[in-house]
Amino acid sequence: MLKTNKKGNWFELTIPEIWDGISIEELFQKKWNSPKKLTHQFRMEQKVLVNGQKFPWNKPLETGYKLQVKLFEEEEINIPPHYMEISILYEDDHVLMLNKPPYLNTHPNDLLKDTNTLVNAASFYLQSKGEMRNIRQIHRLDKDTSGAVLFAKHPLAGAILDRMLESREIKRTYIAIVHGLFRQKKGTINEPIGRDRHHATRRRVSPTGQKAITHYQVIKEVPKQQLSFIKCWLDTGRTHQIRVHFSHLGHPLVGDILYGGKPLVKRQALHAAKLEFIHPFTEEKIICHAPFTDKPAIFKDIDLNHI
């Protein structure tokens, strides 16, 4: 874990021994994989100092040097704040992870009209703490899906986490209840997903669709009701991926009427139960479990700490 500190608008990082000889340029480009445009902005606006002074971007840094990066500036807010109770799973100076309840949109479709979303609630929370910055959503969940959603608190964190999501360095594990019992208790679904030409919102497995890979494992069965509880994790993040893939296998999600599930519960039985990644600014391993919030409970007798 790296030694870091927040000093006003500045993030301070003590260069560790394993980074001895790295330059600021290499740190931004190779360690953080920061986009060129954003990196250029930090350079031109002199938002990076070493030991409180200007420092050549291509000059090697030494162990113990204090690197300061101006990350915590105020921004013009473009996401209207909206108060609602939120459940915080993890928070520090760079990221915020919330447990999204079901029946709530992750983000607004119309910034001005649609303010009752998790993004608006996160914006309110940040501003209530005096952090006048725009919250940045890293990924999303369907309206009826519950569980862990990751946000970034500043542009550099947002850019780095976006790249980490693309390169599958952020692992999300879901719990779902599906119809039917599996012969194969563990497997991988590798089927491309595209739009359904006959339905505006539905997706389908299609040879011309985008690559989509879902791994799964059965964790509990209810033979009398012909139901299976599964955990699954994704190599890709296609719209409705889990719902489409299991429907395609003949095991639609319980409650997912759009894809053939029966309305045994009021929503699709899908929960983003676990989110894990290596923190880009501290190198700490972050593992968060999102508790189930449904009342009455949908996911019964599932120990989240063992998924």
Tab-separated table of N, CA, C and O in Angstrom, residues 200-253:
chain	number	residue	atom	x	y	z
A	200	ALA	N	-37.778	-2.719	-29.113
A	200	ALA	CA	-36.936	-1.524	-28.918
A	200	ALA	C	-35.881	-1.693	-27.833
A	200	ALA	O	-34.759	-1.203	-27.974
A	201	THR	N	-36.238	-2.364	-26.733
A	201	THR	CA	-35.305	-2.420	-25.601
A	201	THR	C	-34.635	-3.777	-25.423
A	201	THR	O	-33.669	-3.890	-24.684
A	202	ARG	N	-35.128	-4.787	-26.107
A	202	ARG	CA	-34.615	-6.131	-25.871
A	202	ARG	C	-33.331	-6.396	-26.667
A	202	ARG	O	-33.130	-5.872	-27.744
A	203	ARG	N	-32.480	-7.251	-26.109
A	203	ARG	CA	-31.279	-7.725	-26.799
A	203	ARG	C	-31.429	-9.225	-27.042
A	203	ARG	O	-32.265	-9.885	-26.443
A	204	ARG	N	-30.555	-9.756	-27.898
A	204	ARG	CA	-30.626	-11.185	-28.195
A	204	ARG	C	-29.246	-11.702	-28.590
A	204	ARG	O	-28.366	-10.923	-28.996
A	205	VAL	N	-29.050	-13.001	-28.433
A	205	VAL	CA	-27.826	-13.625	-28.947
A	205	VAL	C	-27.894	-13.586	-30.467
A	205	VAL	O	-28.893	-13.985	-31.067
A	206	SER	N	-26.839	-13.040	-31.077
A	206	SER	CA	-26.838	-12.845	-32.525
A	206	SER	C	-25.419	-13.014	-33.064
A	206	SER	O	-24.468	-12.471	-32.493
A	207	PRO	N	-25.245	-13.745	-34.157
A	207	PRO	CA	-23.906	-13.934	-34.745
A	207	PRO	C	-23.242	-12.613	-35.126
A	207	PRO	O	-22.016	-12.517	-35.158
A	208	THR	N	-24.062	-11.594	-35.416
A	208	THR	CA	-23.505	-10.294	-35.817
A	208	THR	C	-23.379	-9.336	-34.632
A	208	THR	O	-23.020	-8.172	-34.802
A	209	GLY	N	-23.676	-9.811	-33.424
A	209	GLY	CA	-23.622	-8.960	-32.233
A	209	GLY	C	-22.203	-8.771	-31.714
A	209	GLY	O	-21.222	-9.260	-32.304
A	210	GLN	N	-22.098	-8.086	-30.575
A	210	GLN	CA	-20.798	-7.840	-29.948
A	210	GLN	C	-20.408	-9.027	-29.066
A	210	GLN	O	-21.256	-9.692	-28.470
A	211	LYS	N	-19.130	-9.253	-28.974
A	211	LYS	CA	-18.617	-10.351	-28.151
A	211	LYS	C	-19.107	-10.207	-26.709
A	211	LYS	O	-19.081	-9.115	-26.139
A	212	ALA	N	-19.563	-11.312	-26.118
A	212	ALA	CA	-20.055	-11.290	-24.740
A	212	ALA	C	-19.713	-12.612	-24.056
A	212	ALA	O	-20.018	-13.681	-24.570
A	213	ILE	N	-19.051	-12.514	-22.908
A	213	ILE	CA	-18.621	-13.713	-22.173
A	213	ILE	C	-19.077	-13.624	-20.721
A	213	ILE	O	-18.781	-12.650	-20.026
A	214	THR	N	-19.806	-14.638	-20.271
A	214	THR	CA	-20.302	-14.717	-18.896
A	214	THR	C	-19.853	-16.041	-18.274
A	214	THR	O	-20.064	-17.104	-18.856
A	215	HIS	N	-19.217	-15.967	-17.104
A	215	HIS	CA	-18.839	-17.159	-16.350
A	215	HIS	C	-19.856	-17.360	-15.228
A	215	HIS	O	-20.337	-16.386	-14.642
A	216	TYR	N	-20.172	-18.609	-14.909
A	216	TYR	CA	-21.157	-18.837	-13.853
A	216	TYR	C	-20.827	-20.075	-13.024
A	216	TYR	O	-20.081	-20.957	-13.441
A	217	GLN	N	-21.423	-20.112	-11.829
A	217	GLN	CA	-21.310	-21.274	-10.950
A	217	GLN	C	-22.581	-21.378	-10.120
A	217	GLN	O	-23.041	-20.379	-9.549
A	218	VAL	N	-23.160	-22.558	-10.064
A	218	VAL	CA	-24.361	-22.780	-9.256
A	218	VAL	C	-23.950	-22.841	-7.784
A	218	VAL	O	-23.015	-23.562	-7.423
A	219	ILE	N	-24.623	-22.059	-6.933
A	219	ILE	CA	-24.270	-22.050	-5.508
A	219	ILE	C	-25.375	-22.636	-4.622
A	219	ILE	O	-25.149	-22.941	-3.457
A	220	LYS	N	-26.566	-22.803	-5.192
A	220	LYS	CA	-27.673	-23.358	-4.408
A	220	LYS	C	-28.783	-23.784	-5.368
A	220	LYS	O	-28.998	-23.133	-6.401
A	221	GLU	N	-29.468	-24.867	-5.031
A	221	GLU	CA	-30.594	-25.328	-5.851
A	221	GLU	C	-31.836	-25.519	-4.990
A	221	GLU	O	-31.742	-25.869	-3.804
A	222	VAL	N	-33.010	-25.260	-5.600
A	222	VAL	CA	-34.293	-25.518	-4.950
A	222	VAL	C	-35.074	-26.440	-5.889
A	222	VAL	O	-35.876	-25.981	-6.710
A	223	PRO	N	-34.829	-27.760	-5.791
A	223	PRO	CA	-35.410	-28.706	-6.749
A	223	PRO	C	-36.941	-28.662	-6.822
A	223	PRO	O	-37.514	-28.793	-7.914
A	224	LYS	N	-37.602	-28.478	-5.682
A	224	LYS	CA	-39.069	-28.465	-5.674
A	224	LYS	C	-39.629	-27.361	-6.562
A	224	LYS	O	-40.650	-27.532	-7.229
A	225	GLN	N	-38.961	-26.229	-6.564
A	225	GLN	CA	-39.433	-25.088	-7.366
A	225	GLN	C	-38.686	-24.984	-8.699
A	225	GLN	O	-38.938	-24.080	-9.471
A	226	GLN	N	-37.754	-25.935	-8.921
A	226	GLN	CA	-36.945	-25.909	-10.152
A	226	GLN	C	-36.241	-24.554	-10.315
A	226	GLN	O	-36.298	-23.906	-11.357
A	227	LEU	N	-35.540	-24.140	-9.245
A	227	LEU	CA	-34.811	-22.874	-9.253
A	227	LEU	C	-33.346	-23.108	-8.910
A	227	LEU	O	-33.015	-23.998	-8.122
A	228	SER	N	-32.486	-22.300	-9.494
A	228	SER	CA	-31.055	-22.344	-9.190
A	228	SER	C	-30.567	-20.948	-8.806
A	228	SER	O	-30.905	-19.965	-9.463
A	229	PHE	N	-29.773	-20.888	-7.745
A	229	PHE	CA	-29.080	-19.658	-7.367
A	229	PHE	C	-27.682	-19.752	-7.963
A	229	PHE	O	-26.976	-20.748	-7.743
A	230	ILE	N	-27.286	-18.755	-8.709
A	230	ILE	CA	-25.973	-18.785	-9.354
A	230	ILE	C	-25.178	-17.527	-9.025
A	230	ILE	O	-25.759	-16.473	-8.724
A	231	LYS	N	-23.865	-17.657	-9.053
A	231	LYS	CA	-23.019	-16.465	-9.065
A	231	LYS	C	-22.397	-16.400	-10.444
A	231	LYS	O	-22.109	-17.437	-11.062
A	232	CYS	N	-22.233	-15.189	-10.959
A	232	CYS	CA	-21.640	-15.050	-12.284
A	232	CYS	C	-20.785	-13.792	-12.355
A	232	CYS	O	-20.994	-12.841	-11.600
A	233	TRP	N	-19.818	-13.820	-13.230
A	233	TRP	CA	-18.938	-12.666	-13.429
A	233	TRP	C	-18.659	-12.549	-14.920
A	233	TRP	O	-18.722	-13.533	-15.655
A	234	LEU	N	-18.374	-11.331	-15.361
A	234	LEU	CA	-18.354	-11.023	-16.788
A	234	LEU	C	-16.966	-10.640	-17.281
A	234	LEU	O	-16.212	-9.977	-16.572
A	235	ASP	N	-16.670	-11.028	-18.509
A	235	ASP	CA	-15.474	-10.526	-19.193
A	235	ASP	C	-15.817	-9.320	-20.062
A	235	ASP	O	-14.931	-8.628	-20.565
A	236	THR	N	-17.116	-9.115	-20.292
A	236	THR	CA	-17.580	-7.997	-21.114
A	236	THR	C	-18.772	-7.363	-20.403
A	236	THR	O	-19.313	-7.941	-19.470
A	237	GLY	N	-19.188	-6.187	-20.845
A	237	GLY	CA	-20.283	-5.502	-20.167
A	237	GLY	C	-21.384	-5.088	-21.122
A	237	GLY	O	-21.697	-3.906	-21.232
A	238	ARG	N	-21.963	-6.042	-21.823
A	238	ARG	CA	-23.030	-5.724	-22.771
A	238	ARG	C	-24.349	-5.465	-22.046
A	238	ARG	O	-24.609	-6.021	-20.982
A	239	THR	N	-25.189	-4.632	-22.671
A	239	THR	CA	-26.512	-4.349	-22.117
A	239	THR	C	-27.294	-5.644	-21.939
A	239	THR	O	-27.377	-6.457	-22.867
A	240	HIS	N	-27.837	-5.846	-20.732
A	240	HIS	CA	-28.662	-7.017	-20.404
A	240	HIS	C	-27.903	-8.340	-20.556
A	240	HIS	O	-28.520	-9.398	-20.716
A	241	GLN	N	-26.578	-8.309	-20.476
A	241	GLN	CA	-25.782	-9.502	-20.802
A	241	GLN	C	-26.188	-10.748	-20.021
A	241	GLN	O	-26.413	-11.812	-20.601
A	242	ILE	N	-26.270	-10.629	-18.698
A	242	ILE	CA	-26.605	-11.796	-17.874
A	242	ILE	C	-28.009	-12.297	-18.207
A	242	ILE	O	-28.239	-13.499	-18.382
A	243	ARG	N	-28.926	-11.366	-18.347
A	243	ARG	CA	-30.316	-11.721	-18.630
A	243	ARG	C	-30.446	-12.435	-19.976
A	243	ARG	O	-31.133	-13.453	-20.097
A	244	VAL	N	-29.766	-11.916	-20.988
A	244	VAL	CA	-29.823	-12.504	-22.332
A	244	VAL	C	-29.159	-13.875	-22.363
A	244	VAL	O	-29.710	-14.842	-22.908
A	245	HIS	N	-27.977	-13.975	-21.755
A	245	HIS	CA	-27.239	-15.230	-21.809
A	245	HIS	C	-27.987	-16.385	-21.135
A	245	HIS	O	-28.058	-17.497	-21.671
A	246	PHE	N	-28.548	-16.133	-19.963
A	246	PHE	CA	-29.224	-17.243	-19.271
A	246	PHE	C	-30.574	-17.569	-19.895
A	246	PHE	O	-31.002	-18.726	-19.892
A	247	SER	N	-31.210	-16.569	-20.459
A	247	SER	CA	-32.441	-16.833	-21.212
A	247	SER	C	-32.125	-17.704	-22.431
A	247	SER	O	-32.855	-18.648	-22.755
A	248	HIS	N	-31.007	-17.404	-23.076
A	248	HIS	CA	-30.573	-18.159	-24.246
A	248	HIS	C	-30.296	-19.631	-23.892
A	248	HIS	O	-30.541	-20.540	-24.691
A	249	LEU	N	-29.801	-19.858	-22.658
A	249	LEU	CA	-29.521	-21.222	-22.204
A	249	LEU	C	-30.792	-21.976	-21.810
A	249	LEU	O	-30.748	-23.172	-21.533
A	250	GLY	N	-31.911	-21.246	-21.749
A	250	GLY	CA	-33.144	-21.867	-21.277
A	250	GLY	C	-33.334	-21.728	-19.784
A	250	GLY	O	-34.167	-22.412	-19.187
A	251	HIS	N	-32.564	-20.823	-19.172
A	251	HIS	CA	-32.656	-20.570	-17.735
A	251	HIS	C	-32.880	-19.074	-17.481
A	251	HIS	O	-32.001	-18.392	-16.941
A	252	PRO	N	-34.037	-18.521	-17.895
A	252	PRO	CA	-34.261	-17.084	-17.679
A	252	PRO	C	-34.282	-16.725	-16.202
A	252	PRO	O	-34.579	-17.577	-15.354
A	253	LEU	N	-33.945	-15.475	-15.918
A	253	LEU	CA	-33.953	-15.012	-14.533
A	253	LEU	C	-35.380	-14.947	-13.996
A	253	LEU	O	-36.296	-14.509	-14.700
